[in-house]
Amino acid sequence: MLDSHNEAQVERQKVVTFDNVTKHFETRTGTTIALENINQHIYAGEFVAVIGPSGCGKSTLLRLLCGLEQPTSGKVLLPFNGAKANSAIGVAFQEHRLLPWLNIQKNILLPKLMQGSVNAEDEKRAMTLSEMVGLKGFEEKRPSELSGGMRQRASFARALFSRPSLLLLDEPFGALDALTREKIIADAEEIWMDQKFGAFLITHSISEAVHLADRVLVMSARPGRIVAEVPITLERPRTNFLSDPEFTRLCDELRHHLEL
């Protein structure tokens, strides 16, 4: 049981709150209810994953966080505003969305290039991030010269460039082959352990959610609701526990919630 002091401290550490969020879309055939009565939060330094059937509203949640959509009712509360909002949130999508005419270092620097100027400190951070994601020596290459996995690493580095308080991950590893995906997930966990940013992952992969998340939220079919919340308490790094019976049990528990 938290005392009032600890409750206040936890409250201050929230980086996202979904306050009774509902989202409708108007279509030619009528109103589609994408999300209904979402009440959730993400704490600073917490990794939250969301799984659910296709079309359940997972990506709509992420688009609400990005500001690309607005709730029909309820509120999405983030402690960022004004100019700070641009650097407080980083986003990595399933498609890497690198600019093909820029080399990898400049693609990582893109958030700053879009502001019009880059200094020596920015260049140093881009180099540090290149090394962190395993791209040291490839900074001058263009995206077309790299594998899909390397392009996704560059996209991940770019999302981290602005030192975000919240990193949004929209199935960023979904298009990769199994071995590349396993390696990048393990590397992403190590980076998160080192940086401790808040993270919000949308994924179809149960094992990926268990590997990365502190909590996994399970969504129902449309209209999307949170039907289960499963804490993941396995030790980190979890690469060492992929064959552990508890890892398998957690995957089975999440699969059971999806099948209900």
PDB file of C-alpha atoms in Angstrom, residues 37-226:
ATOM      1  CA  ASN A  37     -13.447   4.460 -22.221  1.00  0.00           C
ATOM      2  CA  ILE A  38      -9.657   4.135 -22.116  1.00  0.00           C
ATOM      3  CA  ASN A  39      -8.247   4.960 -18.685  1.00  0.00           C
ATOM      4  CA  GLN A  40      -4.523   4.302 -18.476  1.00  0.00           C
ATOM      5  CA  HIS A  41      -1.183   5.921 -17.743  1.00  0.00           C
ATOM      6  CA  ILE A  42       2.544   5.564 -18.398  1.00  0.00           C
ATOM      7  CA  TYR A  43       5.076   6.498 -15.745  1.00  0.00           C
ATOM      8  CA  ALA A  44       8.459   8.071 -16.405  1.00  0.00           C
ATOM      9  CA  GLY A  45      10.956   5.332 -17.221  1.00  0.00           C
ATOM     10  CA  GLU A  46       8.239   2.698 -17.670  1.00  0.00           C
ATOM     11  CA  PHE A  47       7.951   0.446 -20.724  1.00  0.00           C
ATOM     12  CA  VAL A  48       4.331  -0.318 -21.633  1.00  0.00           C
ATOM     13  CA  ALA A  49       3.280  -2.585 -24.504  1.00  0.00           C
ATOM     14  CA  VAL A  50      -0.158  -2.890 -26.093  1.00  0.00           C
ATOM     15  CA  ILE A  51      -1.356  -6.007 -27.888  1.00  0.00           C
ATOM     16  CA  GLY A  52      -4.699  -6.842 -29.426  1.00  0.00           C
ATOM     17  CA  PRO A  53      -6.394  -8.101 -32.596  1.00  0.00           C
ATOM     18  CA  SER A  54      -6.016  -6.218 -35.868  1.00  0.00           C
ATOM     19  CA  GLY A  55      -8.273  -3.187 -36.063  1.00  0.00           C
ATOM     20  CA  CYS A  56      -8.783  -2.916 -32.293  1.00  0.00           C
ATOM     21  CA  GLY A  57      -7.467   0.659 -32.074  1.00  0.00           C
ATOM     22  CA  LYS A  58      -3.851   0.115 -30.995  1.00  0.00           C
ATOM     23  CA  SER A  59      -2.432   2.500 -33.581  1.00  0.00           C
ATOM     24  CA  THR A  60      -5.202   5.010 -32.830  1.00  0.00           C
ATOM     25  CA  LEU A  61      -3.890   5.192 -29.258  1.00  0.00           C
ATOM     26  CA  LEU A  62      -0.456   6.017 -30.603  1.00  0.00           C
ATOM     27  CA  ARG A  63      -1.819   8.604 -33.035  1.00  0.00           C
ATOM     28  CA  LEU A  64      -3.605  10.291 -30.128  1.00  0.00           C
ATOM     29  CA  LEU A  65      -0.280  10.513 -28.300  1.00  0.00           C
ATOM     30  CA  CYS A  66       1.407  11.991 -31.378  1.00  0.00           C
ATOM     31  CA  GLY A  67      -1.337  14.601 -31.731  1.00  0.00           C
ATOM     32  CA  LEU A  68      -2.286  13.208 -35.151  1.00  0.00           C
ATOM     33  CA  GLU A  69      -5.783  12.500 -33.822  1.00  0.00           C
ATOM     34  CA  GLN A  70      -7.915  14.102 -31.114  1.00  0.00           C
ATOM     35  CA  PRO A  71     -10.239  12.146 -28.806  1.00  0.00           C
ATOM     36  CA  THR A  72     -13.968  12.384 -29.433  1.00  0.00           C
ATOM     37  CA  SER A  73     -14.399  12.556 -25.671  1.00  0.00           C
ATOM     38  CA  GLY A  74     -12.077  12.354 -22.700  1.00  0.00           C
ATOM     39  CA  LYS A  75      -8.524  13.676 -22.535  1.00  0.00           C
ATOM     40  CA  VAL A  76      -4.994  12.609 -23.367  1.00  0.00           C
ATOM     41  CA  LEU A  77      -2.786  14.345 -20.830  1.00  0.00           C
ATOM     42  CA  LEU A  78       0.942  14.813 -21.402  1.00  0.00           C
ATOM     43  CA  PRO A  79       3.167  17.050 -19.269  1.00  0.00           C
ATOM     44  CA  PHE A  80       4.650  18.621 -22.397  1.00  0.00           C
ATOM     45  CA  ASN A  81       3.515  21.760 -24.135  1.00  0.00           C
ATOM     46  CA  GLY A  82       4.660  24.431 -26.522  1.00  0.00           C
ATOM     47  CA  ALA A  83       8.159  24.105 -27.973  1.00  0.00           C
ATOM     48  CA  LYS A  84       9.056  21.304 -25.580  1.00  0.00           C
ATOM     49  CA  ALA A  85       6.544  18.946 -27.175  1.00  0.00           C
ATOM     50  CA  ASN A  86       8.668  18.545 -30.293  1.00  0.00           C
ATOM     51  CA  SER A  87      11.561  17.042 -28.343  1.00  0.00           C
ATOM     52  CA  ALA A  88       9.627  15.314 -25.551  1.00  0.00           C
ATOM     53  CA  ILE A  89       8.218  12.597 -27.831  1.00  0.00           C
ATOM     54  CA  GLY A  90      10.182  10.370 -30.203  1.00  0.00           C
ATOM     55  CA  VAL A  91       8.497   8.048 -32.714  1.00  0.00           C
ATOM     56  CA  ALA A  92       9.710   4.962 -34.591  1.00  0.00           C
ATOM     57  CA  PHE A  93       7.359   3.337 -37.100  1.00  0.00           C
ATOM     58  CA  GLN A  94       7.290  -0.071 -38.797  1.00  0.00           C
ATOM     59  CA  GLU A  95       8.486   1.675 -41.967  1.00  0.00           C
ATOM     60  CA  HIS A  96      11.806   3.362 -41.255  1.00  0.00           C
ATOM     61  CA  ARG A  97      10.866   6.593 -43.095  1.00  0.00           C
ATOM     62  CA  LEU A  98      14.484   7.623 -43.617  1.00  0.00           C
ATOM     63  CA  LEU A  99      15.139  10.266 -46.270  1.00  0.00           C
ATOM     64  CA  PRO A 100      16.889   8.450 -49.148  1.00  0.00           C
ATOM     65  CA  TRP A 101      19.020  11.442 -50.215  1.00  0.00           C
ATOM     66  CA  LEU A 102      20.589  11.885 -46.766  1.00  0.00           C
ATOM     67  CA  ASN A 103      23.251   9.690 -45.225  1.00  0.00           C
ATOM     68  CA  ILE A 104      22.594   7.861 -41.965  1.00  0.00           C
ATOM     69  CA  GLN A 105      24.195  10.498 -39.759  1.00  0.00           C
ATOM     70  CA  LYS A 106      22.084  13.259 -41.289  1.00  0.00           C
ATOM     71  CA  ASN A 107      18.963  11.117 -41.005  1.00  0.00           C
ATOM     72  CA  ILE A 108      19.665  10.728 -37.290  1.00  0.00           C
ATOM     73  CA  LEU A 109      20.219  14.497 -37.114  1.00  0.00           C
ATOM     74  CA  LEU A 110      16.973  15.204 -38.969  1.00  0.00           C
ATOM     75  CA  PRO A 111      15.038  16.530 -35.918  1.00  0.00           C
ATOM     76  CA  LYS A 112      17.694  19.242 -35.543  1.00  0.00           C
ATOM     77  CA  LEU A 113      18.180  19.816 -39.279  1.00  0.00           C
ATOM     78  CA  MET A 114      14.479  20.622 -39.527  1.00  0.00           C
ATOM     79  CA  GLN A 115      15.060  23.407 -37.015  1.00  0.00           C
ATOM     80  CA  GLY A 116      17.662  24.901 -39.348  1.00  0.00           C
ATOM     81  CA  SER A 117      21.014  24.396 -37.629  1.00  0.00           C
ATOM     82  CA  VAL A 118      23.312  21.677 -36.314  1.00  0.00           C
ATOM     83  CA  ASN A 119      26.203  22.236 -33.928  1.00  0.00           C
ATOM     84  CA  ALA A 120      29.186  20.147 -32.848  1.00  0.00           C
ATOM     85  CA  GLU A 121      27.308  18.727 -29.871  1.00  0.00           C
ATOM     86  CA  ASP A 122      24.523  17.537 -32.176  1.00  0.00           C
ATOM     87  CA  GLU A 123      27.067  15.858 -34.455  1.00  0.00           C
ATOM     88  CA  LYS A 124      28.647  14.133 -31.463  1.00  0.00           C
ATOM     89  CA  ARG A 125      25.270  12.864 -30.251  1.00  0.00           C
ATOM     90  CA  ALA A 126      24.444  11.478 -33.697  1.00  0.00           C
ATOM     91  CA  MET A 127      27.762   9.611 -33.713  1.00  0.00           C
ATOM     92  CA  THR A 128      27.117   8.298 -30.194  1.00  0.00           C
ATOM     93  CA  LEU A 129      23.661   7.080 -31.195  1.00  0.00           C
ATOM     94  CA  SER A 130      25.045   5.435 -34.336  1.00  0.00           C
ATOM     95  CA  GLU A 131      27.416   3.445 -32.171  1.00  0.00           C
ATOM     96  CA  MET A 132      24.709   2.715 -29.588  1.00  0.00           C
ATOM     97  CA  VAL A 133      22.420   1.099 -32.182  1.00  0.00           C
ATOM     98  CA  GLY A 134      25.235  -0.809 -33.888  1.00  0.00           C
ATOM     99  CA  LEU A 135      25.821   1.444 -36.910  1.00  0.00           C
ATOM    100  CA  LYS A 136      29.347   2.651 -36.175  1.00  0.00           C
ATOM    101  CA  GLY A 137      31.203   2.927 -39.471  1.00  0.00           C
ATOM    102  CA  PHE A 138      28.014   3.273 -41.530  1.00  0.00           C
ATOM    103  CA  GLU A 139      27.303   6.934 -40.789  1.00  0.00           C
ATOM    104  CA  GLU A 140      28.150   8.074 -44.342  1.00  0.00           C
ATOM    105  CA  LYS A 141      26.043   5.392 -46.034  1.00  0.00           C
ATOM    106  CA  ARG A 142      22.653   6.169 -47.513  1.00  0.00           C
ATOM    107  CA  PRO A 143      19.595   4.111 -46.568  1.00  0.00           C
ATOM    108  CA  SER A 144      19.617   2.230 -49.893  1.00  0.00           C
ATOM    109  CA  GLU A 145      23.069   0.880 -49.042  1.00  0.00           C
ATOM    110  CA  LEU A 146      21.927  -0.738 -45.795  1.00  0.00           C
ATOM    111  CA  SER A 147      19.872  -3.799 -44.900  1.00  0.00           C
ATOM    112  CA  GLY A 148      16.341  -3.490 -43.581  1.00  0.00           C
ATOM    113  CA  GLY A 149      17.509  -4.177 -40.058  1.00  0.00           C
ATOM    114  CA  MET A 150      20.180  -1.480 -40.258  1.00  0.00           C
ATOM    115  CA  ARG A 151      17.690   1.041 -41.605  1.00  0.00           C
ATOM    116  CA  GLN A 152      15.389   0.248 -38.685  1.00  0.00           C
ATOM    117  CA  ARG A 153      18.298   0.804 -36.278  1.00  0.00           C
ATOM    118  CA  ALA A 154      18.858   4.221 -37.841  1.00  0.00           C
ATOM    119  CA  SER A 155      15.173   5.051 -37.416  1.00  0.00           C
ATOM    120  CA  PHE A 156      15.404   4.039 -33.750  1.00  0.00           C
ATOM    121  CA  ALA A 157      18.485   6.264 -33.277  1.00  0.00           C
ATOM    122  CA  ARG A 158      16.686   9.213 -34.883  1.00  0.00           C
ATOM    123  CA  ALA A 159      13.743   8.747 -32.505  1.00  0.00           C
ATOM    124  CA  LEU A 160      16.182   8.907 -29.577  1.00  0.00           C
ATOM    125  CA  PHE A 161      18.106  11.942 -30.845  1.00  0.00           C
ATOM    126  CA  SER A 162      16.074  14.562 -28.965  1.00  0.00           C
ATOM    127  CA  ARG A 163      16.342  12.674 -25.648  1.00  0.00           C
ATOM    128  CA  PRO A 164      12.572  12.082 -25.517  1.00  0.00           C
ATOM    129  CA  SER A 165      10.732  11.608 -22.257  1.00  0.00           C
ATOM    130  CA  LEU A 166       8.392   9.289 -24.168  1.00  0.00           C
ATOM    131  CA  LEU A 167       9.308   6.985 -27.061  1.00  0.00           C
ATOM    132  CA  LEU A 168       6.426   5.731 -29.217  1.00  0.00           C
ATOM    133  CA  LEU A 169       7.069   2.486 -31.079  1.00  0.00           C
ATOM    134  CA  ASP A 170       4.527   1.489 -33.736  1.00  0.00           C
ATOM    135  CA  GLU A 171       5.466  -2.115 -34.573  1.00  0.00           C
ATOM    136  CA  PRO A 172       9.015  -0.997 -35.454  1.00  0.00           C
ATOM    137  CA  PHE A 173      10.375  -4.546 -35.724  1.00  0.00           C
ATOM    138  CA  GLY A 174       7.415  -6.192 -37.431  1.00  0.00           C
ATOM    139  CA  ALA A 175       8.805  -6.293 -40.982  1.00  0.00           C
ATOM    140  CA  LEU A 176      12.162  -7.834 -40.047  1.00  0.00           C
ATOM    141  CA  ASP A 177      13.230 -11.466 -40.356  1.00  0.00           C
ATOM    142  CA  ALA A 178      13.158 -13.489 -37.131  1.00  0.00           C
ATOM    143  CA  LEU A 179      16.888 -13.451 -36.327  1.00  0.00           C
ATOM    144  CA  THR A 180      17.306  -9.737 -37.063  1.00  0.00           C
ATOM    145  CA  ARG A 181      14.207  -8.989 -35.035  1.00  0.00           C
ATOM    146  CA  GLU A 182      15.492 -10.923 -32.006  1.00  0.00           C
ATOM    147  CA  LYS A 183      18.814  -9.075 -32.125  1.00  0.00           C
ATOM    148  CA  ILE A 184      17.254  -5.606 -32.434  1.00  0.00           C
ATOM    149  CA  ILE A 185      14.741  -6.313 -29.642  1.00  0.00           C
ATOM    150  CA  ALA A 186      17.620  -7.350 -27.359  1.00  0.00           C
ATOM    151  CA  ASP A 187      19.562  -4.209 -28.297  1.00  0.00           C
ATOM    152  CA  ALA A 188      16.478  -2.026 -27.790  1.00  0.00           C
ATOM    153  CA  GLU A 189      16.062  -3.453 -24.286  1.00  0.00           C
ATOM    154  CA  GLU A 190      19.690  -2.646 -23.440  1.00  0.00           C
ATOM    155  CA  ILE A 191      19.293   0.924 -24.720  1.00  0.00           C
ATOM    156  CA  TRP A 192      16.100   1.389 -22.696  1.00  0.00           C
ATOM    157  CA  MET A 193      17.814   0.007 -19.581  1.00  0.00           C
ATOM    158  CA  ASP A 194      20.580   2.565 -20.066  1.00  0.00           C
ATOM    159  CA  GLN A 195      18.415   5.573 -21.013  1.00  0.00           C
ATOM    160  CA  LYS A 196      15.251   4.847 -18.969  1.00  0.00           C
ATOM    161  CA  PHE A 197      12.840   6.870 -21.118  1.00  0.00           C
ATOM    162  CA  GLY A 198       9.116   6.136 -20.991  1.00  0.00           C
ATOM    163  CA  ALA A 199       8.148   3.820 -23.846  1.00  0.00           C
ATOM    164  CA  PHE A 200       4.835   2.871 -25.468  1.00  0.00           C
ATOM    165  CA  LEU A 201       5.027  -0.105 -27.835  1.00  0.00           C
ATOM    166  CA  ILE A 202       2.302  -1.240 -30.235  1.00  0.00           C
ATOM    167  CA  THR A 203       2.914  -4.826 -31.312  1.00  0.00           C
ATOM    168  CA  HIS A 204       1.218  -7.987 -32.581  1.00  0.00           C
ATOM    169  CA  SER A 205       3.974 -10.114 -31.049  1.00  0.00           C
ATOM    170  CA  ILE A 206       3.238 -11.548 -27.604  1.00  0.00           C
ATOM    171  CA  SER A 207       6.862 -12.610 -27.050  1.00  0.00           C
ATOM    172  CA  GLU A 208       8.112  -9.149 -28.035  1.00  0.00           C
ATOM    173  CA  ALA A 209       5.756  -7.563 -25.510  1.00  0.00           C
ATOM    174  CA  VAL A 210       6.936  -9.894 -22.726  1.00  0.00           C
ATOM    175  CA  HIS A 211      10.584  -9.323 -23.636  1.00  0.00           C
ATOM    176  CA  LEU A 212      10.386  -5.524 -23.545  1.00  0.00           C
ATOM    177  CA  ALA A 213       7.542  -4.366 -21.323  1.00  0.00           C
ATOM    178  CA  ASP A 214       7.058  -3.704 -17.624  1.00  0.00           C
ATOM    179  CA  ARG A 215       3.302  -3.937 -18.223  1.00  0.00           C
ATOM    180  CA  VAL A 216       1.326  -5.353 -21.130  1.00  0.00           C
ATOM    181  CA  LEU A 217      -2.138  -3.976 -21.909  1.00  0.00           C
ATOM    182  CA  VAL A 218      -4.485  -6.290 -23.807  1.00  0.00           C
ATOM    183  CA  MET A 219      -7.155  -4.713 -25.999  1.00  0.00           C
ATOM    184  CA  SER A 220     -10.467  -6.178 -27.109  1.00  0.00           C
ATOM    185  CA  ALA A 221     -11.758  -6.247 -30.659  1.00  0.00           C
ATOM    186  CA  ARG A 222     -13.449  -3.035 -31.794  1.00  0.00           C
ATOM    187  CA  PRO A 223     -14.557  -0.992 -30.016  1.00  0.00           C
ATOM    188  CA  GLY A 224     -11.126  -1.123 -28.413  1.00  0.00           C
ATOM    189  CA  ARG A 225     -11.129  -1.423 -24.636  1.00  0.00           C
ATOM    190  CA  ILE A 226      -8.411  -2.452 -22.189  1.00  0.00           C
TER     191      ILE A 226
END
